[in-house]
Tab-separated table of C-alpha atoms and ligand atoms in Angstrom:
chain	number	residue	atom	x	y	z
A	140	UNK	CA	-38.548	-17.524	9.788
A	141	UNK	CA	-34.995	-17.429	8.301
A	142	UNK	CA	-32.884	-14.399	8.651
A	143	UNK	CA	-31.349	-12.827	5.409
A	144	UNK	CA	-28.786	-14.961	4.265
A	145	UNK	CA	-25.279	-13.396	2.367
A	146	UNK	CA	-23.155	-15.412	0.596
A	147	UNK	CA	-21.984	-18.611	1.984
A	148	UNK	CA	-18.066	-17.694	1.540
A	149	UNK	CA	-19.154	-14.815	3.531
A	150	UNK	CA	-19.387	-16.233	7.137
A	151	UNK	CA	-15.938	-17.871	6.562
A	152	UNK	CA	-14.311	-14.597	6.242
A	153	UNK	CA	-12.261	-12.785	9.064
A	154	UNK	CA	-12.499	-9.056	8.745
A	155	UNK	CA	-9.804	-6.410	7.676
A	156	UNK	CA	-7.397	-5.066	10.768
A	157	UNK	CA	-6.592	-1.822	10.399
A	158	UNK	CA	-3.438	-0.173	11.900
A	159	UNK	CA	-3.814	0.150	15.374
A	160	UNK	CA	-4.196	4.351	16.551
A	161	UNK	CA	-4.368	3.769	20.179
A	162	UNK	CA	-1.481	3.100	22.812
A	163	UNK	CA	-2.245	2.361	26.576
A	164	UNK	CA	-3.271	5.985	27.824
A	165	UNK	CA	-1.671	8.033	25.315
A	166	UNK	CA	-3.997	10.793	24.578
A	167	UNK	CA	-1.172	12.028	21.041
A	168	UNK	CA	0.304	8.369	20.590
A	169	UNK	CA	3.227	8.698	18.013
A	170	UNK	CA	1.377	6.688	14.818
A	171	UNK	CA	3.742	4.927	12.612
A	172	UNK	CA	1.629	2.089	11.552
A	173	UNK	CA	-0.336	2.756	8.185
A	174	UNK	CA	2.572	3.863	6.510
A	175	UNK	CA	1.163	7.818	6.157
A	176	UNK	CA	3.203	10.385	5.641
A	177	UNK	CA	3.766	12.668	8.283
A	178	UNK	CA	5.785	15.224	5.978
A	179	UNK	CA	2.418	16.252	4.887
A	180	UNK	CA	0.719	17.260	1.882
A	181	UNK	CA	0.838	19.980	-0.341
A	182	UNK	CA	0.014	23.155	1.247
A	183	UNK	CA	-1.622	23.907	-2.332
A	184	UNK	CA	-3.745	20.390	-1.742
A	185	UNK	CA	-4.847	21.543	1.452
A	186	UNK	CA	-5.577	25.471	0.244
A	187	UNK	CA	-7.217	23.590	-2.958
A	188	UNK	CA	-9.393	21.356	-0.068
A	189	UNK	CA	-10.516	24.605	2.247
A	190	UNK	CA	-11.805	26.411	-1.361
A	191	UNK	CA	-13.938	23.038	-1.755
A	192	UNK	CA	-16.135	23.591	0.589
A	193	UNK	CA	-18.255	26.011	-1.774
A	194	UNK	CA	-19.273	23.082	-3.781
A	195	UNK	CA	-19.912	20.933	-1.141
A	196	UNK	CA	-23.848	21.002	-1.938
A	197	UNK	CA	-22.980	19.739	-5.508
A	198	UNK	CA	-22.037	15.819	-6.740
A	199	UNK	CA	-18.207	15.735	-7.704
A	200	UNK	CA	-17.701	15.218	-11.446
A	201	UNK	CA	-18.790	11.378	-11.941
A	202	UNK	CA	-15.829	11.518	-14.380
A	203	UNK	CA	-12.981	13.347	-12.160
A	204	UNK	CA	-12.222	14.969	-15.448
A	205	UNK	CA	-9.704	17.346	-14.049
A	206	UNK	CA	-8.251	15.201	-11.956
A	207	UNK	CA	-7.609	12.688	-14.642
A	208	UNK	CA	-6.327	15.259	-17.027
A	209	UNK	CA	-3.831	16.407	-14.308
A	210	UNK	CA	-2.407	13.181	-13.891
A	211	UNK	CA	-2.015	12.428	-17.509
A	212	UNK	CA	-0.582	15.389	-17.691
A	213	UNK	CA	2.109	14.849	-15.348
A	214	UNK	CA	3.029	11.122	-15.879
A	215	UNK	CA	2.483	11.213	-20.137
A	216	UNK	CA	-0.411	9.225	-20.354
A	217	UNK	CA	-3.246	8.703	-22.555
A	218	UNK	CA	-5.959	10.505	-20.320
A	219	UNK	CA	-8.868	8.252	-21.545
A	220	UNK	CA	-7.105	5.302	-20.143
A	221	UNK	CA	-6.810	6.613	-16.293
A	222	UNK	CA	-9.876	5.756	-13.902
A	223	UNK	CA	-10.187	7.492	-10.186
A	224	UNK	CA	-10.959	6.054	-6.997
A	225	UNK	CA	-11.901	6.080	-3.143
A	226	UNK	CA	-8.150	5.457	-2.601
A	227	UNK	CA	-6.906	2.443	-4.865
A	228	UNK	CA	-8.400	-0.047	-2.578
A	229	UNK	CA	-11.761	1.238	-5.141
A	230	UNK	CA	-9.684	-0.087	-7.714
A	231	UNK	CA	-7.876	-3.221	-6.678
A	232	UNK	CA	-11.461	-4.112	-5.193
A	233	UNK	CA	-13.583	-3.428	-8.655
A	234	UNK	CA	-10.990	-5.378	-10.367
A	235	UNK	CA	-11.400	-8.599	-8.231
A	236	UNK	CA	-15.309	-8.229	-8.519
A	237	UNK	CA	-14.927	-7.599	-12.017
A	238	UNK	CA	-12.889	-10.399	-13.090
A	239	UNK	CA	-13.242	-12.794	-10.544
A	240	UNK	CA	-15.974	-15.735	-9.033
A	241	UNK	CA	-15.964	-18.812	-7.566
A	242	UNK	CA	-14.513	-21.193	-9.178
A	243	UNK	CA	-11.742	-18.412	-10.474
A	244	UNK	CA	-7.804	-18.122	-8.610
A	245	UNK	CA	-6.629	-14.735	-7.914
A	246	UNK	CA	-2.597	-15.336	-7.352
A	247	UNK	CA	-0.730	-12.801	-5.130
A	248	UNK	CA	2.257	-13.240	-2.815
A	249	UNK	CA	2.291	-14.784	0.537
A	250	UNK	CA	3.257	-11.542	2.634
A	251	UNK	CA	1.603	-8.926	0.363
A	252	UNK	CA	-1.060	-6.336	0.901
A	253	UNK	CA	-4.205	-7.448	3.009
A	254	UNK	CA	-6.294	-6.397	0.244
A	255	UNK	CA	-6.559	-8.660	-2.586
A	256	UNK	CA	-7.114	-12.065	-0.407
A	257	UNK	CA	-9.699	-10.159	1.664
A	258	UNK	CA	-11.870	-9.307	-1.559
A	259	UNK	CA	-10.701	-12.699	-3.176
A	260	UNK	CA	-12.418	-14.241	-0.233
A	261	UNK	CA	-15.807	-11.731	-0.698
A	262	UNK	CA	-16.309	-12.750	-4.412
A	263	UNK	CA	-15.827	-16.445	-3.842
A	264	UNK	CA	-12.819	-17.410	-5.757
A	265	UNK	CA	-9.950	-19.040	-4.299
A	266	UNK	CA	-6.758	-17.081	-3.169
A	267	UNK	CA	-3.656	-18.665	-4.335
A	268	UNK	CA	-0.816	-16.912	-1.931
A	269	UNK	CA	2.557	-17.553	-3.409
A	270	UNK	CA	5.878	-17.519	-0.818
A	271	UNK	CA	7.996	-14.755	-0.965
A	272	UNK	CA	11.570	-15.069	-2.426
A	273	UNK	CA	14.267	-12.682	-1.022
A	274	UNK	CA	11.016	-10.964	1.078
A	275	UNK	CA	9.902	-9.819	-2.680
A	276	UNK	CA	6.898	-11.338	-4.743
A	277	UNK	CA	8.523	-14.616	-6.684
A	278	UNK	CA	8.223	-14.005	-10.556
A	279	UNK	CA	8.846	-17.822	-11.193
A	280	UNK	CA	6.732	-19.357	-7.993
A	281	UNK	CA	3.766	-16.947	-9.483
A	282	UNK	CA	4.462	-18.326	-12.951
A	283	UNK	CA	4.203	-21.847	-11.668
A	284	UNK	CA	1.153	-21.199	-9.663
A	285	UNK	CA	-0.723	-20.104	-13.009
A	286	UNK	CA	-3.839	-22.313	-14.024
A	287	UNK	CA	-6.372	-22.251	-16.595
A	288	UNK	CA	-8.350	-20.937	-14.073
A	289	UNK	CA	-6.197	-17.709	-13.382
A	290	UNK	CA	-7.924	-14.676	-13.395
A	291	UNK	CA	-6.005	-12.148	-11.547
A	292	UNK	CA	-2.240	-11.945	-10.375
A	293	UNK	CA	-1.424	-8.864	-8.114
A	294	UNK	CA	2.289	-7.553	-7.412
A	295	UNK	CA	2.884	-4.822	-5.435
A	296	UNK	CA	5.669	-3.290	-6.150
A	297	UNK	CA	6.907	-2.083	-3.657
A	298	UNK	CA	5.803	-5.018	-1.474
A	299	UNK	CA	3.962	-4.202	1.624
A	300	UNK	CA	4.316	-5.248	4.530
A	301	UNK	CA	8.203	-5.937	3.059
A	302	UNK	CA	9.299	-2.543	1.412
A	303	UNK	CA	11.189	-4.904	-1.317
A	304	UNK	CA	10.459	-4.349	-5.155
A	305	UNK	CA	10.843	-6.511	-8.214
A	306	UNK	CA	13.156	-5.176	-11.031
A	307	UNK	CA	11.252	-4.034	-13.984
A	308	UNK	CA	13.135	-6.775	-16.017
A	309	UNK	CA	11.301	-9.180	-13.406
A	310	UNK	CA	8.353	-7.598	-14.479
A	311	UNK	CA	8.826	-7.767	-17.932
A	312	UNK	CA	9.275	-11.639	-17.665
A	313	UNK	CA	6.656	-12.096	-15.442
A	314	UNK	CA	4.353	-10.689	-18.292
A	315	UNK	CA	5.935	-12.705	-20.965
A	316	UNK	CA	5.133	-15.912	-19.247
A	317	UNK	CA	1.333	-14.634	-18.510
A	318	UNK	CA	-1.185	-16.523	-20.676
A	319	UNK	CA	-3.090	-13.730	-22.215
A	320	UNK	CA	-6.017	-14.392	-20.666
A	321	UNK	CA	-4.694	-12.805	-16.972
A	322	UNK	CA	-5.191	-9.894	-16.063
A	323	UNK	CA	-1.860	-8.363	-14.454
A	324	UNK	CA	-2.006	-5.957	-11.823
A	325	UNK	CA	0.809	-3.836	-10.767
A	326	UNK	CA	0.028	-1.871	-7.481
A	327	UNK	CA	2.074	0.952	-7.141
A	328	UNK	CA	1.225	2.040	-3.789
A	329	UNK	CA	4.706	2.921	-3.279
A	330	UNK	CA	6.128	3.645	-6.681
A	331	UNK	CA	7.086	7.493	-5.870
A	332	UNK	CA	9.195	6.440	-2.688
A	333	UNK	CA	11.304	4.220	-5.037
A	334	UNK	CA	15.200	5.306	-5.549
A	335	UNK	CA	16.417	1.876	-6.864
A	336	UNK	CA	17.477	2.702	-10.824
A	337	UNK	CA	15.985	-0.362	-12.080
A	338	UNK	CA	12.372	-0.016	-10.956
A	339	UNK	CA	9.388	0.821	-13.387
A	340	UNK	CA	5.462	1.192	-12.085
A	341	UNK	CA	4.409	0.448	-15.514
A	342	UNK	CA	3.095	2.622	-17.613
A	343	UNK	CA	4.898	1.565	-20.729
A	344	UNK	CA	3.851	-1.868	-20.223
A	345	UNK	CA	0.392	-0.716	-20.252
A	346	UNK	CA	0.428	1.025	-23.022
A	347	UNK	CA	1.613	-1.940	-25.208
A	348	UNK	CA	-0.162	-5.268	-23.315
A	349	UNK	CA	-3.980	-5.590	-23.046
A	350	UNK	CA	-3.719	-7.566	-20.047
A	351	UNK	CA	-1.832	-5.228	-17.381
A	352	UNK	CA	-3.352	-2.564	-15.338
A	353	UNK	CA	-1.274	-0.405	-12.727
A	354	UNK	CA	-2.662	0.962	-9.651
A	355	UNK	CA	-1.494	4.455	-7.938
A	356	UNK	CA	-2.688	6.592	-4.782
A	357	UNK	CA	-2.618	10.092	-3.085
A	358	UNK	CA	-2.579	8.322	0.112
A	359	UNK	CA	1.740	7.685	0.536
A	360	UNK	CA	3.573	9.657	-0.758
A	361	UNK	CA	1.111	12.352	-1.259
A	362	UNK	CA	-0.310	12.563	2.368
A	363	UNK	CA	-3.700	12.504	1.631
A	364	UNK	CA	-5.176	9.398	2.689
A	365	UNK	CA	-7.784	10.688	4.798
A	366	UNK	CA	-9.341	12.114	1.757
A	367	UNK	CA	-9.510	8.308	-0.642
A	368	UNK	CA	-8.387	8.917	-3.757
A	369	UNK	CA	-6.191	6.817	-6.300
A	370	UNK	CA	-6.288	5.550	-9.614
A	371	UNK	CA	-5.741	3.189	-12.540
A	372	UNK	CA	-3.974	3.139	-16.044
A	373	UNK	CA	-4.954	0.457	-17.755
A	374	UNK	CA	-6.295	-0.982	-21.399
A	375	UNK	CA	-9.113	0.475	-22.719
A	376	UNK	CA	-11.328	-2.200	-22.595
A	377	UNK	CA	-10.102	-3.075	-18.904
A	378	UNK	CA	-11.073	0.656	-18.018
A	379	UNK	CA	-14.499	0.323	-19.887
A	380	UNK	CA	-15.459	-2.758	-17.352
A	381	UNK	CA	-14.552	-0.322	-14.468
A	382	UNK	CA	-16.381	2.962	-15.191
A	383	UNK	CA	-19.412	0.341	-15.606
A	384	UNK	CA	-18.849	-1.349	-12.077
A	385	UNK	CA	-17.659	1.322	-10.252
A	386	UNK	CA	-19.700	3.779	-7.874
A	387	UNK	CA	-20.463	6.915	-10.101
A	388	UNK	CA	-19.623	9.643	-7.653
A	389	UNK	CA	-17.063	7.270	-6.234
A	390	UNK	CA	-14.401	10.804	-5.606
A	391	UNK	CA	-15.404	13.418	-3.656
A	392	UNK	CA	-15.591	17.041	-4.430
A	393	UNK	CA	-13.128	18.234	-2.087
A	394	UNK	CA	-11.055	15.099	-2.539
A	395	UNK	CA	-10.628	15.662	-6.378
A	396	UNK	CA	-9.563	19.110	-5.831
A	397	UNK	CA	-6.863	18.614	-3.348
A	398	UNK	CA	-5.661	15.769	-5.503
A	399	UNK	CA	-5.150	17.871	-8.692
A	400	UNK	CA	-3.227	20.327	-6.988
A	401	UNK	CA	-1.233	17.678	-5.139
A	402	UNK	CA	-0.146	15.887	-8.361
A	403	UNK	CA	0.732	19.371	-9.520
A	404	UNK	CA	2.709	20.067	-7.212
A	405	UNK	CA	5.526	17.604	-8.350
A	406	UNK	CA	8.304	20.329	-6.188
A	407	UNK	CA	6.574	19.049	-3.072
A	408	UNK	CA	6.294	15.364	-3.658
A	409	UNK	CA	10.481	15.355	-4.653
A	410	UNK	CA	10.608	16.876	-1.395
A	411	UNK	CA	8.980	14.490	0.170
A	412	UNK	CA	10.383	11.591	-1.054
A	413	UNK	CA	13.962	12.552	-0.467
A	414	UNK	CA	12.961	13.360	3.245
A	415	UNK	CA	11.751	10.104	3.570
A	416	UNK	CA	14.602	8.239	1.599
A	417	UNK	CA	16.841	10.322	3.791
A	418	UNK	CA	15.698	8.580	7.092
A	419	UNK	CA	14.610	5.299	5.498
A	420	UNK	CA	18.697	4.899	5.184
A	421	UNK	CA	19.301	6.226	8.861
A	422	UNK	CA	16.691	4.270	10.462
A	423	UNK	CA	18.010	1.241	7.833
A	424	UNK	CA	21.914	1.650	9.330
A	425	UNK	CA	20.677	2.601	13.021
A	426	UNK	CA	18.528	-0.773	13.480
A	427	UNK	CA	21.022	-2.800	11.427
A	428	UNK	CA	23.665	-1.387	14.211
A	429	UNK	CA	21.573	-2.938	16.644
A	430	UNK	CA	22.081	-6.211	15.304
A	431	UNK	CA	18.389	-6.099	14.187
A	432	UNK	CA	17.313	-7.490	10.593
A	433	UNK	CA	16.173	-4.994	8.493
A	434	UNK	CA	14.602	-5.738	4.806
A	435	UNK	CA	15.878	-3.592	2.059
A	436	UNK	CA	13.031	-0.987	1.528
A	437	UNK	CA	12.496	1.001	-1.335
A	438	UNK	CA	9.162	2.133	0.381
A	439	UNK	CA	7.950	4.398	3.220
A	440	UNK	CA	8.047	2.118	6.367
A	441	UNK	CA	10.825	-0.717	7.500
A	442	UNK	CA	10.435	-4.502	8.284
A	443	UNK	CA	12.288	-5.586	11.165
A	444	UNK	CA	13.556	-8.732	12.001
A	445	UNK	CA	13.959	-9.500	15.801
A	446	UNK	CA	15.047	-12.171	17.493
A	447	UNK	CA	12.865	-15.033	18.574
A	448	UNK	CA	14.071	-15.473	22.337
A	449	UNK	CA	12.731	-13.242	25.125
A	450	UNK	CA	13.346	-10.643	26.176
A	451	UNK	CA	14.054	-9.181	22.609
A	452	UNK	CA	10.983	-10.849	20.898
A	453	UNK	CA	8.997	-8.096	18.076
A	454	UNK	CA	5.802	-8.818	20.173
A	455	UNK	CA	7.779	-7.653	23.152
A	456	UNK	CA	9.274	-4.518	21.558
A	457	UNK	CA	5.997	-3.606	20.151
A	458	UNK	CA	4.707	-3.925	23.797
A	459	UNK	CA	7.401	-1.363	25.280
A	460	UNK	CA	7.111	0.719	22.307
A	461	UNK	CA	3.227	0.789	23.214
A	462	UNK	CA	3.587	1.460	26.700
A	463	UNK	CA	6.033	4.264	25.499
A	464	UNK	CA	3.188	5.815	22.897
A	465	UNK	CA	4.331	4.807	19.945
A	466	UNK	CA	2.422	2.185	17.794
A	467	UNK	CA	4.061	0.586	15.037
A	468	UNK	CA	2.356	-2.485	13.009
A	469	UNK	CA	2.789	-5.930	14.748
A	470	UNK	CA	2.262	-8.393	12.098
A	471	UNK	CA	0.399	-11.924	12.383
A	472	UNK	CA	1.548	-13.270	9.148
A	473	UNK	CA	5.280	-12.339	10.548
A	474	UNK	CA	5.138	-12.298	14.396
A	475	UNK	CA	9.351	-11.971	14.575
A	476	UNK	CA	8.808	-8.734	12.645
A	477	UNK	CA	7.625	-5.114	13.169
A	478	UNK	CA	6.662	-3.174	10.440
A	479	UNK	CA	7.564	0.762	11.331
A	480	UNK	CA	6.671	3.649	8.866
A	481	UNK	CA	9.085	6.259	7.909
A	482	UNK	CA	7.327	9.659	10.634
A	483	UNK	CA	8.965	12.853	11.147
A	484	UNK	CA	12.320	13.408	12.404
A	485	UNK	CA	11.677	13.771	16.358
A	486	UNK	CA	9.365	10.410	15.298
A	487	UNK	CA	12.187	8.701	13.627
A	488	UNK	CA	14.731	9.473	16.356
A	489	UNK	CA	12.197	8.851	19.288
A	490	UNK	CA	11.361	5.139	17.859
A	491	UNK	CA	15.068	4.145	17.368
A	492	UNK	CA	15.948	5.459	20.476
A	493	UNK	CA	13.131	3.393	22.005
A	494	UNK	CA	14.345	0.288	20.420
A	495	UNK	CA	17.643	0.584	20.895
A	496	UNK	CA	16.573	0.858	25.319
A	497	UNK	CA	14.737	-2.053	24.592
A	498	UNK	CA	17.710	-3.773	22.433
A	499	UNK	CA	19.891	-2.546	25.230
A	500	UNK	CA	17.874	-4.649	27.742
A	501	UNK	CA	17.013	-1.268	29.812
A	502	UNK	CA	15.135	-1.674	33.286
A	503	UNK	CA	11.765	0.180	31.573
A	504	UNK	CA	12.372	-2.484	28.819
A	505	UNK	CA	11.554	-5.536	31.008
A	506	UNK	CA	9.188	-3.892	32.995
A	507	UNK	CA	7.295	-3.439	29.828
A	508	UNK	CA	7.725	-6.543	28.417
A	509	UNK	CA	6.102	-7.917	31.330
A	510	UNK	CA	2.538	-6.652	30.514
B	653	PLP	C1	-1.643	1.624	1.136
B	653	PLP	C2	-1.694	0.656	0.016
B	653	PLP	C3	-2.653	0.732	-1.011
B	653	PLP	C4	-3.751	1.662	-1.117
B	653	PLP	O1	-4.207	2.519	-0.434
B	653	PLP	P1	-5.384	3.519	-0.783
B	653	PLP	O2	-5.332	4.435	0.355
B	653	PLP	O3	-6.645	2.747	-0.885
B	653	PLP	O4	-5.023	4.152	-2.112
B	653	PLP	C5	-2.607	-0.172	-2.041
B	653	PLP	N1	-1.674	-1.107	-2.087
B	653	PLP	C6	-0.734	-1.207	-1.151
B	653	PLP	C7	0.299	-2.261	-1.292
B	653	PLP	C8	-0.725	-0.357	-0.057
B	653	PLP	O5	0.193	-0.501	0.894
């Protein structure tokens, strides 16, 4: 007798780490690993969310008509064109099952979001992970990496686990030197915590190419990513292929109707993001003070550079900052770097004062280091 048998790409694959959420005995650890935001969510979202509950015994709308209209609403866009999702890890996924088998490349960048080699690897086609230039995806190593074979190439912009972004010129030549048969996907994860002048998510692009599709999400800078929901603006025929693929109740009630009024709440979001490009600049100058490395971030989180002799190794600092309840995202792809989200401000001060104990070689810090 032979057991069910899936795909034979399938045993080779490693599954998805998650941020950790536990620290050595710490009951309330201090979580700044998944790059939530701990400002919070609308309080209309979460009023919108309690009132859900009296259509709990109904299916959402399969369409997330409301939701969809709200967001067109809001960002100008041709509501036909948007799709909804459990989160946009829904979308990014349908896209790579849409568009991509074995014998296809999917091209993303080298550190970049876990996501797209993970379902690269589930479909069968072969990942093509392009080094970072400047810590940001590399518009001209991407261009070179194009084949015939090319189905997909992912940015995100902002990077993750960097916090860099490209220019939208960048982007704009990045498209130019697509053939047209590649589908371009901008992930824009992070687009609302961006300040820099020069950045775009891509809308406009969309709206005149038939080969880009931008991806969005309620889980950053919105604070709702317990709840799953993002979305897509893309071309028409691009969106067509999803609604086909996708799960038809694939939004829940009460996560569509905390959504609308989150994205209608655009007073709370600008509050939120200039809380959180308030301390991304004081964490940004207190590390650097340190003598610590820290990427320019246009995002919600930092990447820190430590040095590669002990006692002031990342793996050792993320040790003491364990020990001291507070997890923060130890990388494998980068092991001299920590990846720390932007938290409240108690968080934020409590984590820099941590490092800068263990920076400072303080007694607690070797003693840590040690387990
Ligand atoms: C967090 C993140 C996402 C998506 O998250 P969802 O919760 O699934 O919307 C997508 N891309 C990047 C780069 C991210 O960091």
């Amino acid at each position: 007798m032979t057991a069910p048998k899936a795909h034979a790409w399938i045993d080779e694959m490693k599954p998805y780490v998650p941020g950790k959420s536990k620290a050595y005995g710490h009951h309330h650890p201090v979580k700044l690993s998944s790059n939530e935001s701990v400002y919070g969510p609308s309080p209309k979202a979460m009023e919108a969310y309690r009132a859900a509950t009296e259509g709990m015994i109904r299916y959402p709308d399969a369409e997330s008509a409301e939701l969809r209209a709200a967001i067109a609403e809001v960002h100008g866009l041709d509501v036909s064109r948007v799709i909804c999702g459990a989160g946009s890890d829904d979308i990014l996924t349908l896209l790579i099952h849409s568009y991509a088998g074995p014998g296809d490349e999917v091209i993303y960048s080298q550190y970049g979001f876990m996501v797209y080699p993970v379902q690269t690897e589930a479909v069968g086609a072969t990942g093509i992970a392009v080094p970072n230039k400047n810590w940001a995806p590399d518009v001209d190593g991407i261009l070179g990496a194009v084949t015939e074979r090319t189905k997909l190439v992912f940015i995100d912009n902002p990077n993750n686990p960097t916090g860099t972004y490209v220019p939208w010129n960048e982007i704009e030549r990045l498209h130019a030197g697509l053939p047209k048969h590649v589908l371009l996907v901008l992930d824009g994860a992070y687009a609302e915590c961006v300040t820099a002048a020069d950045y775009q998510a891509g809308a406009a692009l969309v709206e005149r190419a038939e080969n880009v599709i931008m991806t969005r999400t309620f889980s950053k800078m919105y604070a709702l990513a317990g709840l799953r929901v993002g979305w897509g603006y893309g071309p028409a025929a691009v969106i067509d292929v999803l609604n086909r693929v996708r799960m038809p109740f694939n939004v829940s009630v009460p996560a569509q109707a905390a959504a609308v009024a989150a994205v209608k709440d655009q007073d709370h979001l600008k509050a939120s993001v200039a809380f959180n490009a308030e301390w991304r600049a004081w964490e940004t100058a207190a590390l650097s003070a340190l003598g610590l490395d820290v990427v320019h971030s246009e995002a919600n989180f930092l990447l820190v550079g430590f040095p590669t002799e002990s006692p002031f190794t990342a793996l050792e600092c993320n040790e003491y900052l364990m020990k001291n309840g507070y997890i923060v995202r130890a990388l494998s792809v980068l092991p001299d770097h920590l990846r720390i989200s932007i938290g409240s401000e108690q968080q934020n001060r409590g984590v820099i004062a941590l490092i800068t104990d263990f920076m400072n070689g303080s007694p607690e810090a070797g003693e840590a280091s040690d387990g």
